[in-house]
Amino acid sequence: QSALTQPRSVSGSPGQSVAISCTGTSSDVGGSNYVSWYQQYPDKAPKLMIYDVNKRPSGVPDRFSGHKSGNTASLTISGLQAEDEADYYCCSNAGSHTLVFGGGTKLTVL
Amino acid sequence: EVQLVQSGGGLIQPGESLRLSCAASGFIVRSKYMSWVRQAPGKGLEWVSVIYSDGSTYYGDPVKGRFTISRDNSKNTLYLQMSSLRAEDTAVYYCAGRDVGDYPYFDFWGQGTLVTVSS
């Protein structure tokens, strides 16, 4: 159950778009549509932003979108806003009823 | 409104045991897919364990055989019994639950509770 691979940090200016990648294997990301993304502010609990690869829970802005190709999933945030500055984690089903998270990506809004 | 209120964290010595609780309101624990997720200081999220609505349970390799997830339906509370604790178990532990269906997503989270394993 090795953690999924995410870039440690990404940055963008307000109004721009950024993408965060999440690379796994055929045993997790590549073999599952149960890929999700969470947003976490410092010292706060995570918040679900994307599930089923590309679905948004009620209340999540449509600026957030998800995609998957092969063993890599991605989260794209368009029209960056200052409030988007946070840590982002991907998560995937990893077989045998287990889950695996990515190492996390710190998004900085310049 | 759904609330998951956690308790039971603290400082504990290596090798000892500790039980974490996650009391739910506005949310019926016995019918939900619920997990424990932990986060070591300054580190990322790590999935720990899950209990399905049918009561089946599963664990991550680092805690298998040492941790037990359970629920008390009468108290609408989720538990994590941790034994043979190690320094590497030091983390903030979150309980988390799925709103509808046994799918591996977490709509609701507890506030987190810090467990520190140190002599």
PDB file of C-alpha atoms in Angstrom, chain A residues 1 33-36 38 40 43-48 51-53 89 93 96-103, chain B residues 33 35 37 39 43-47 50 52 58-62 94 98 103-107 109-111:
ATOM      1  CA  GLN A   1       0.000   0.000   0.000  1.00  0.00           C
ATOM      2  CA  ASN A  33     -13.178   4.491 -10.637  1.00  0.00           C
ATOM      3  CA  TYR A  34     -13.272   5.129  -6.905  1.00  0.00           C
ATOM      4  CA  VAL A  35     -10.869   8.048  -7.097  1.00  0.00           C
ATOM      5  CA  SER A  36     -11.535  11.067  -4.921  1.00  0.00           C
ATOM      6  CA  TYR A  38      -9.905  16.156  -0.622  1.00  0.00           C
ATOM      7  CA  GLN A  40      -7.526  20.379   3.720  1.00  0.00           C
ATOM      8  CA  ASP A  43      -5.392  22.111  11.396  1.00  0.00           C
ATOM      9  CA  LYS A  44      -8.760  21.335   9.845  1.00  0.00           C
ATOM     10  CA  ALA A  45     -10.429  18.115   8.758  1.00  0.00           C
ATOM     11  CA  PRO A  46     -10.354  17.281   5.053  1.00  0.00           C
ATOM     12  CA  LYS A  47     -13.281  18.106   2.784  1.00  0.00           C
ATOM     13  CA  LEU A  48     -14.469  15.956  -0.115  1.00  0.00           C
ATOM     14  CA  TYR A  51     -15.529  11.544  -6.087  1.00  0.00           C
ATOM     15  CA  ASP A  52     -15.953   8.832  -8.731  1.00  0.00           C
ATOM     16  CA  VAL A  53     -13.017  10.447 -10.577  1.00  0.00           C
ATOM     17  CA  TYR A  89      -5.019  14.811  -1.393  1.00  0.00           C
ATOM     18  CA  ASN A  93      -9.546   2.204  -3.760  1.00  0.00           C
ATOM     19  CA  SER A  96      -9.174  -5.886  -0.875  1.00  0.00           C
ATOM     20  CA  HIS A  97     -11.413  -3.177   0.603  1.00  0.00           C
ATOM     21  CA  THR A  98      -8.457  -0.920   1.352  1.00  0.00           C
ATOM     22  CA  LEU A  99      -7.811   2.693   0.446  1.00  0.00           C
ATOM     23  CA  VAL A 100      -4.647   4.618  -0.299  1.00  0.00           C
ATOM     24  CA  PHE A 101      -4.056   8.363  -0.186  1.00  0.00           C
ATOM     25  CA  GLY A 102      -1.603  10.453  -2.105  1.00  0.00           C
ATOM     26  CA  GLY A 103       1.216  12.220  -0.332  1.00  0.00           C
TER      27      GLY A 103
ATOM     28  CA  TYR B  33     -19.509   3.141   5.642  1.00  0.00           C
ATOM     29  CA  SER B  35     -13.335   4.821   8.449  1.00  0.00           C
ATOM     30  CA  VAL B  37      -7.874   8.150   8.818  1.00  0.00           C
ATOM     31  CA  GLN B  39      -2.211  12.184   9.841  1.00  0.00           C
ATOM     32  CA  LYS B  43       2.624  14.562   7.043  1.00  0.00           C
ATOM     33  CA  GLY B  44      -0.125  13.421   4.700  1.00  0.00           C
ATOM     34  CA  LEU B  45      -3.301  11.471   5.236  1.00  0.00           C
ATOM     35  CA  GLU B  46      -3.134   7.721   5.833  1.00  0.00           C
ATOM     36  CA  TRP B  47      -6.121   5.399   5.714  1.00  0.00           C
ATOM     37  CA  VAL B  50     -13.039   0.746   7.583  1.00  0.00           C
ATOM     38  CA  TYR B  52     -19.020  -1.376   6.247  1.00  0.00           C
ATOM     39  CA  TYR B  58     -10.697  -4.087   7.029  1.00  0.00           C
ATOM     40  CA  TYR B  59      -7.350  -2.612   7.994  1.00  0.00           C
ATOM     41  CA  GLY B  60      -4.256  -1.052   6.537  1.00  0.00           C
ATOM     42  CA  ASP B  61      -1.094  -3.138   6.776  1.00  0.00           C
ATOM     43  CA  PRO B  62       0.637  -0.896   9.386  1.00  0.00           C
ATOM     44  CA  TYR B  94      -9.996  11.399  12.186  1.00  0.00           C
ATOM     45  CA  ARG B  98     -20.002   8.236   3.856  1.00  0.00           C
ATOM     46  CA  TYR B 103     -18.552   3.749  -1.275  1.00  0.00           C
ATOM     47  CA  PRO B 104     -15.032   4.824  -0.318  1.00  0.00           C
ATOM     48  CA  TYR B 105     -15.704   8.535   0.038  1.00  0.00           C
ATOM     49  CA  PHE B 106     -16.083  10.612   3.155  1.00  0.00           C
ATOM     50  CA  ASP B 107     -18.726  13.313   3.297  1.00  0.00           C
ATOM     51  CA  TRP B 109     -15.385  14.093   9.288  1.00  0.00           C
ATOM     52  CA  GLY B 110     -14.753  14.363  12.983  1.00  0.00           C
ATOM     53  CA  GLN B 111     -12.650  17.178  14.385  1.00  0.00           C
TER      54      GLN B 111
END
